[in-house]
XYZ file of C-alpha atoms in Angstrom:
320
model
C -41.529 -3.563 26.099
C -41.043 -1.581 29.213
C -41.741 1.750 27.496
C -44.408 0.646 25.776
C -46.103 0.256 29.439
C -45.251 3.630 30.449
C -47.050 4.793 27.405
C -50.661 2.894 27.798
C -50.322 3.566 31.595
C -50.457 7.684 31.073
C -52.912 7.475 28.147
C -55.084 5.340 29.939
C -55.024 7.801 32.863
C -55.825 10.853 31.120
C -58.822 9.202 29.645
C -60.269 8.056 33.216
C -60.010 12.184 34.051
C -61.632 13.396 30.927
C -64.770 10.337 31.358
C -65.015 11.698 34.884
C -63.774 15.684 34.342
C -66.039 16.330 31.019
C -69.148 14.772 32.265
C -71.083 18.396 33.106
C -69.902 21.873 32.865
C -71.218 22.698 36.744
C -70.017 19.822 38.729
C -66.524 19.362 38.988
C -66.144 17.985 42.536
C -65.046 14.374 43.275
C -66.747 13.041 46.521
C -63.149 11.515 47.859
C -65.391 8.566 49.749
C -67.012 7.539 46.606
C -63.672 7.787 44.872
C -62.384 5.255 47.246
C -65.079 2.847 46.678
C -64.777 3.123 43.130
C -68.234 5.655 42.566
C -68.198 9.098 41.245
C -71.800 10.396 41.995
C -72.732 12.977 39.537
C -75.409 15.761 40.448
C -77.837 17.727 37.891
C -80.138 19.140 39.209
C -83.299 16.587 40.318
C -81.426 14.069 37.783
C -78.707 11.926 39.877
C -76.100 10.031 37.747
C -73.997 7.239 38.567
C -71.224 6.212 37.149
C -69.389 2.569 37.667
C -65.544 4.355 37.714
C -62.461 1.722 36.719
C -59.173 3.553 38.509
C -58.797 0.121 40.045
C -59.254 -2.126 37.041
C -56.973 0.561 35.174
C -54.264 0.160 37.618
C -54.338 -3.534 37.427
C -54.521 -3.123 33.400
C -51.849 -0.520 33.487
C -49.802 -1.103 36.304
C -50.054 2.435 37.006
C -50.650 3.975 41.023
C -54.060 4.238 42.031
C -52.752 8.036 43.259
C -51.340 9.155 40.288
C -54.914 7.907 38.382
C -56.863 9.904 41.486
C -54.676 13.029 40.654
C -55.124 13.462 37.076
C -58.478 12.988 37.350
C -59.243 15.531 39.914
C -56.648 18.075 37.996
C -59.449 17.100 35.199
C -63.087 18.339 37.082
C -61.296 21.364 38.548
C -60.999 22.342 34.507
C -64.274 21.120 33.682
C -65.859 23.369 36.841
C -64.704 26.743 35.243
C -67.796 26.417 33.031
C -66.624 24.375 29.589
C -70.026 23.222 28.126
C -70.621 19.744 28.036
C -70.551 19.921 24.217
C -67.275 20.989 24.494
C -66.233 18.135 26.844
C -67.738 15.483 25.953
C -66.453 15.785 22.103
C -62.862 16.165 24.186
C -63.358 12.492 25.343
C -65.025 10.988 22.246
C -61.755 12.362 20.306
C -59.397 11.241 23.884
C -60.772 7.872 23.369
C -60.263 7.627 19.280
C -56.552 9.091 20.247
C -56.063 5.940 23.098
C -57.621 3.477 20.914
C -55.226 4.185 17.923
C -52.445 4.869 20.172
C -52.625 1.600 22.164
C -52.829 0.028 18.505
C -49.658 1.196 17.775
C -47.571 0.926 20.984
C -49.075 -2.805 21.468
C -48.006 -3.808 17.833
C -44.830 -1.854 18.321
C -44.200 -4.388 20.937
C -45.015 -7.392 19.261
C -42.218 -9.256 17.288
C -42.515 -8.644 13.315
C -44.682 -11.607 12.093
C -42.167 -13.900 9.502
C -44.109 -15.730 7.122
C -43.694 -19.459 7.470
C -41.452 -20.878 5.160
C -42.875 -22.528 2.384
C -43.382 -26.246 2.917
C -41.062 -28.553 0.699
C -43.012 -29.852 -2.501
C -43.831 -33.295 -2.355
C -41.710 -35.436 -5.001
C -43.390 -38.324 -6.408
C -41.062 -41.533 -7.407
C -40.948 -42.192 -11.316
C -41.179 -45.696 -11.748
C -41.117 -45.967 -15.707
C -37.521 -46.252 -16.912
C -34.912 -49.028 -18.111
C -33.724 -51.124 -15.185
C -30.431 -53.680 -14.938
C -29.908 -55.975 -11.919
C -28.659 -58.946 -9.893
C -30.819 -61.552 -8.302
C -29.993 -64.480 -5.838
C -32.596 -67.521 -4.250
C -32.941 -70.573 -3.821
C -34.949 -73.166 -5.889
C -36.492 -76.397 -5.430
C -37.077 -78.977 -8.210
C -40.046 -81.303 -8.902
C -38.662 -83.903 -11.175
C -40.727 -87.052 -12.239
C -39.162 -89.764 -14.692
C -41.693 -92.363 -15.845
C -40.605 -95.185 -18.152
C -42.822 -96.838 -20.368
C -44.481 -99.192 -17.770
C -44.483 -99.011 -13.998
C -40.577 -98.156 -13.470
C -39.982 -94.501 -11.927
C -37.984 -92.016 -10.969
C -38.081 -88.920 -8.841
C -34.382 -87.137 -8.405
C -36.053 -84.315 -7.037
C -33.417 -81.152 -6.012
C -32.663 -77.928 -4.470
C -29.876 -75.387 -4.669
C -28.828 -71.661 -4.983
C -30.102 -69.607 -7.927
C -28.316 -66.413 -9.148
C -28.330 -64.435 -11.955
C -29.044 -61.093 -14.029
C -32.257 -59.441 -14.658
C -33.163 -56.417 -17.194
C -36.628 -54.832 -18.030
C -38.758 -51.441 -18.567
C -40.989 -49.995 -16.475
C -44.138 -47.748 -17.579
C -45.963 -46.338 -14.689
C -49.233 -44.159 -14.846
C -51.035 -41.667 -13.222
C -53.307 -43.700 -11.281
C -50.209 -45.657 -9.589
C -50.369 -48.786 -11.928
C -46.912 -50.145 -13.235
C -46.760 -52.134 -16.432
C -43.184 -53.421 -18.306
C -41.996 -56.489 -19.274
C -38.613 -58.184 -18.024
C -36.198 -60.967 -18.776
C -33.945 -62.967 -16.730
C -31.355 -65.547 -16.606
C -29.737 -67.530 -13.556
C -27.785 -70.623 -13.485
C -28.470 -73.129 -10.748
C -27.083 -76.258 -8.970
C -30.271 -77.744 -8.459
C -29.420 -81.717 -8.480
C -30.469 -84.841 -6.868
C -30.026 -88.319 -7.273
C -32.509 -91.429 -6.952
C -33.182 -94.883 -7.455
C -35.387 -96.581 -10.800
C -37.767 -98.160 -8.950
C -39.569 -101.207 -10.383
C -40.824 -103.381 -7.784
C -37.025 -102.788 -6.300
C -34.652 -100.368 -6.541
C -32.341 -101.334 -9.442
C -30.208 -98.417 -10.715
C -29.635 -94.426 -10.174
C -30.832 -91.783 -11.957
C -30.085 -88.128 -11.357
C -31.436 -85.031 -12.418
C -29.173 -81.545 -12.570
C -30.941 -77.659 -14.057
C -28.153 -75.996 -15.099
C -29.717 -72.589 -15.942
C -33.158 -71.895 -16.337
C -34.234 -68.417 -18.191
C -37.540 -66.193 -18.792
C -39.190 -63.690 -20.334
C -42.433 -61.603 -18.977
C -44.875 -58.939 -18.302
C -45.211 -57.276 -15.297
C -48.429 -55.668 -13.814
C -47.421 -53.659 -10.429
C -49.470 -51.221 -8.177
C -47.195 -48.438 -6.655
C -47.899 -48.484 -2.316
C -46.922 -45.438 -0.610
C -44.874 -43.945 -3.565
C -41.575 -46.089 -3.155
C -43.012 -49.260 -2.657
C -44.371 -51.158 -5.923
C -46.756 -54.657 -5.259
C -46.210 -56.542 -8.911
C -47.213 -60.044 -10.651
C -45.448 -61.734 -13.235
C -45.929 -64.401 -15.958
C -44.574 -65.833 -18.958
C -42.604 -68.033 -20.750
C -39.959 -69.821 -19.531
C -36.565 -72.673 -20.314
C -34.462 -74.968 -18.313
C -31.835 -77.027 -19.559
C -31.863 -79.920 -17.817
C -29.010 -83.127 -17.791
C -29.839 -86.561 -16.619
C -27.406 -89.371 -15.901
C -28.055 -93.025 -15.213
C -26.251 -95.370 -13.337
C -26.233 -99.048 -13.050
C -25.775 -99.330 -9.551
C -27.134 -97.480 -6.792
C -24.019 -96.227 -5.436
C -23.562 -94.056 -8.871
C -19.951 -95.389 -9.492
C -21.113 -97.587 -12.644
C -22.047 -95.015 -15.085
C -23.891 -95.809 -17.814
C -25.179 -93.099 -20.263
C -26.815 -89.090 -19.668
C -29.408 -86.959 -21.205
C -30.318 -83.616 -22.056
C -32.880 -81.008 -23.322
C -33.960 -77.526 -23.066
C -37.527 -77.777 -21.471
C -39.556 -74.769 -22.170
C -42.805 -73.668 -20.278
C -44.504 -71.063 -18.523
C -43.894 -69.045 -15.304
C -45.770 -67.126 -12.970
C -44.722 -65.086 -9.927
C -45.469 -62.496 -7.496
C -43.259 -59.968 -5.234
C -42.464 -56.675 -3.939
C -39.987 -53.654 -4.901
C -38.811 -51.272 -2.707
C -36.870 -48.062 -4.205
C -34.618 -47.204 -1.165
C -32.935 -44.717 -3.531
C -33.498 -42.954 -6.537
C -31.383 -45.274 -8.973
C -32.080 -48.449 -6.214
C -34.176 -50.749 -6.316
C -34.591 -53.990 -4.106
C -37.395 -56.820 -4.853
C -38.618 -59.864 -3.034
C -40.675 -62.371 -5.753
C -41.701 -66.207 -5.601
C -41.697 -67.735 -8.892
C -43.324 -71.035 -9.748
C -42.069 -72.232 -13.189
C -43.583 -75.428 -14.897
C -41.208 -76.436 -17.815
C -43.927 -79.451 -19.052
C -42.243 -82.893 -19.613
C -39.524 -84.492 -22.812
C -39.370 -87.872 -24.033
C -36.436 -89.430 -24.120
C -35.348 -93.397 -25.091
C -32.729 -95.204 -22.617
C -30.339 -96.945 -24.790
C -32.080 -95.284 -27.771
C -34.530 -97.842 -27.664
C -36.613 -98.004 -24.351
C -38.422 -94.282 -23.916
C -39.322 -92.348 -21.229
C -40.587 -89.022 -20.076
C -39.275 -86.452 -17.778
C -41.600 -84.063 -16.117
C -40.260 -80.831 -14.634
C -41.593 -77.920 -12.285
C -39.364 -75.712 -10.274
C -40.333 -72.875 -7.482
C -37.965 -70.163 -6.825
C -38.103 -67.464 -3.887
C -35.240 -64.488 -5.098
C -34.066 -61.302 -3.920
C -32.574 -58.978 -6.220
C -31.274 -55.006 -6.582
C -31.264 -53.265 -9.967
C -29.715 -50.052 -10.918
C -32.719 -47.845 -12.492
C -31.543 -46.000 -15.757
């Protein structure tokens, strides 16, 4: 960098003393108290000419002594006072100043560092949400169970528990960020309760107990910020479901059970979240109404057992 200076500094010298030295063939003499202020005063004949001289912004540019610019210069108009013509002088500082301007060019890019393209930016990877998709899912689950006899007796063992299970499905996901598939699912529960037959009094105890409770559905999903998929869900739906009845309230005096496999509908709603490329976690609430069975105590009184459960699951799945 420091010879680069030097350089400038000397060119831009010599050009001060050929703008000052070339001006006219006749006058070559500096008046040394003009100098100093910075004016070269310039006689021909009636005409006078002045000239706003830069030695001092030069040195500051430069960095080069005001002395050394004062002597070149005046080594300069001693030539031009032999009697060069004008012509001759002033083409010497039109080509001086083409010379500095391309040789400035050149020592101030010399000096610069070489210019490195910036790297190319990483391409932007979109997540693929269609493919085959296995998983595990745990929740909990409450029960709405009604039992109405033929009459005004009742019933209502309703329960909660754990739910876990599997889940498996396909994905198909467009360009416009909508996800459709369809999925099934299985989990077994321990969703139970117990309560009293009520009449006008309690008089015995009957329980209710969902042992597993399966589905299958479509999914419509809108993909958020690329990894994160915003989905509803709904279709059909079974629950096997076991009943006991016992003659006292206590539930030491059994009596006789019941069972069916209610089947229904299901709807739901949830997140996913693809942490990585093969993971996927989900969030979903699932409301599941399984209708109501008839069923005859003793085989000859009947009744009817009315079922809805609501789920909230989490699950991870391994994307194919």
């Amino acid at each position: 960098m420091r010879s680069g200076l030097t350089r400038l500094q000397a060119i831009g010298a010599l050009i001060c003393a050929l703008s000052i030295g070339g001006v006219h063939r006749k006058t070559g003499q500096l008046c040394r108290s003009s100098l100093n202020t910075g004016v070269v005063r310039l006689k021909k004949g009636r005409h006078q000419v002045f000239r706003l001289f830069v030695p001092v912004a030069l040195m500051l540019l430069t960095r080069l002594p005001i002395g050394d610019i004062m002597q070149i210069m005046q080594s300069e108009a001693q030539k031009a006072a032999t009697g060069r013509s004008v012509v001759i002088e002033m083409k010497k500082l039109i080509f001086g100043l083409v010379a500095v301007v391309g040789l400035s060019t050149s020592v101030l890019a010399a000096d610069l560092p070489d210019y490195v393209a910036p790297p190319d930016s990483a391409p932007v990877t979109v997540y693929d949400w269609s493919g085959l998709y296995v998983g595990g899912t745990v929740g909990y689950g409450w029960s709405d169970v009604h039992i109405q006899l033929d009459g005004p007796a009742a019933s209502d063992p309703d329960g909660d528990g754990i739910v876990a299970g599997a889940y498996g499905g396909y994905n198909y996901a467009f360009p416009n960020n909508v996800v459709i598939g369809v999925e099934a699912d299985i989990v077994y529960t321990d969703i139970d309760d117990d309560a009293p037959l009520f009449l006008t009094a309690p008089l015995e105890n009957w329980t209710s107990d969902i042992e597993w409770m399966a589905s299958i559905r479509a999914r419509l999903g809108y993909v958020v910020a690329d990894r994160n998929l915003l989905f509803v869900t709904g279709g059909w739906a079974w629950a096997e479901f076991e009943g006991k009845i016992y003659n006292d309230l206590a539930a030491t005096s059994f009596r006789e059970s019941y069972s069916s496999t209610f089947d229904g509908w299901t709807v739901g709603v949830g997140g996913e979240r693809a942490f990585m490329n093969n993971l996927i976690a989900r969030l979903e609430y699932r409301y599941s109404d399984f209708g109501d069975e008839g069923f005859a105590l003793l085989g000859t009184v009947p009744f009817h057992v009315d079922l809805v459960v609501q789920e909230i699951r989490g699950g991870i799945a391994f994307k194919f």
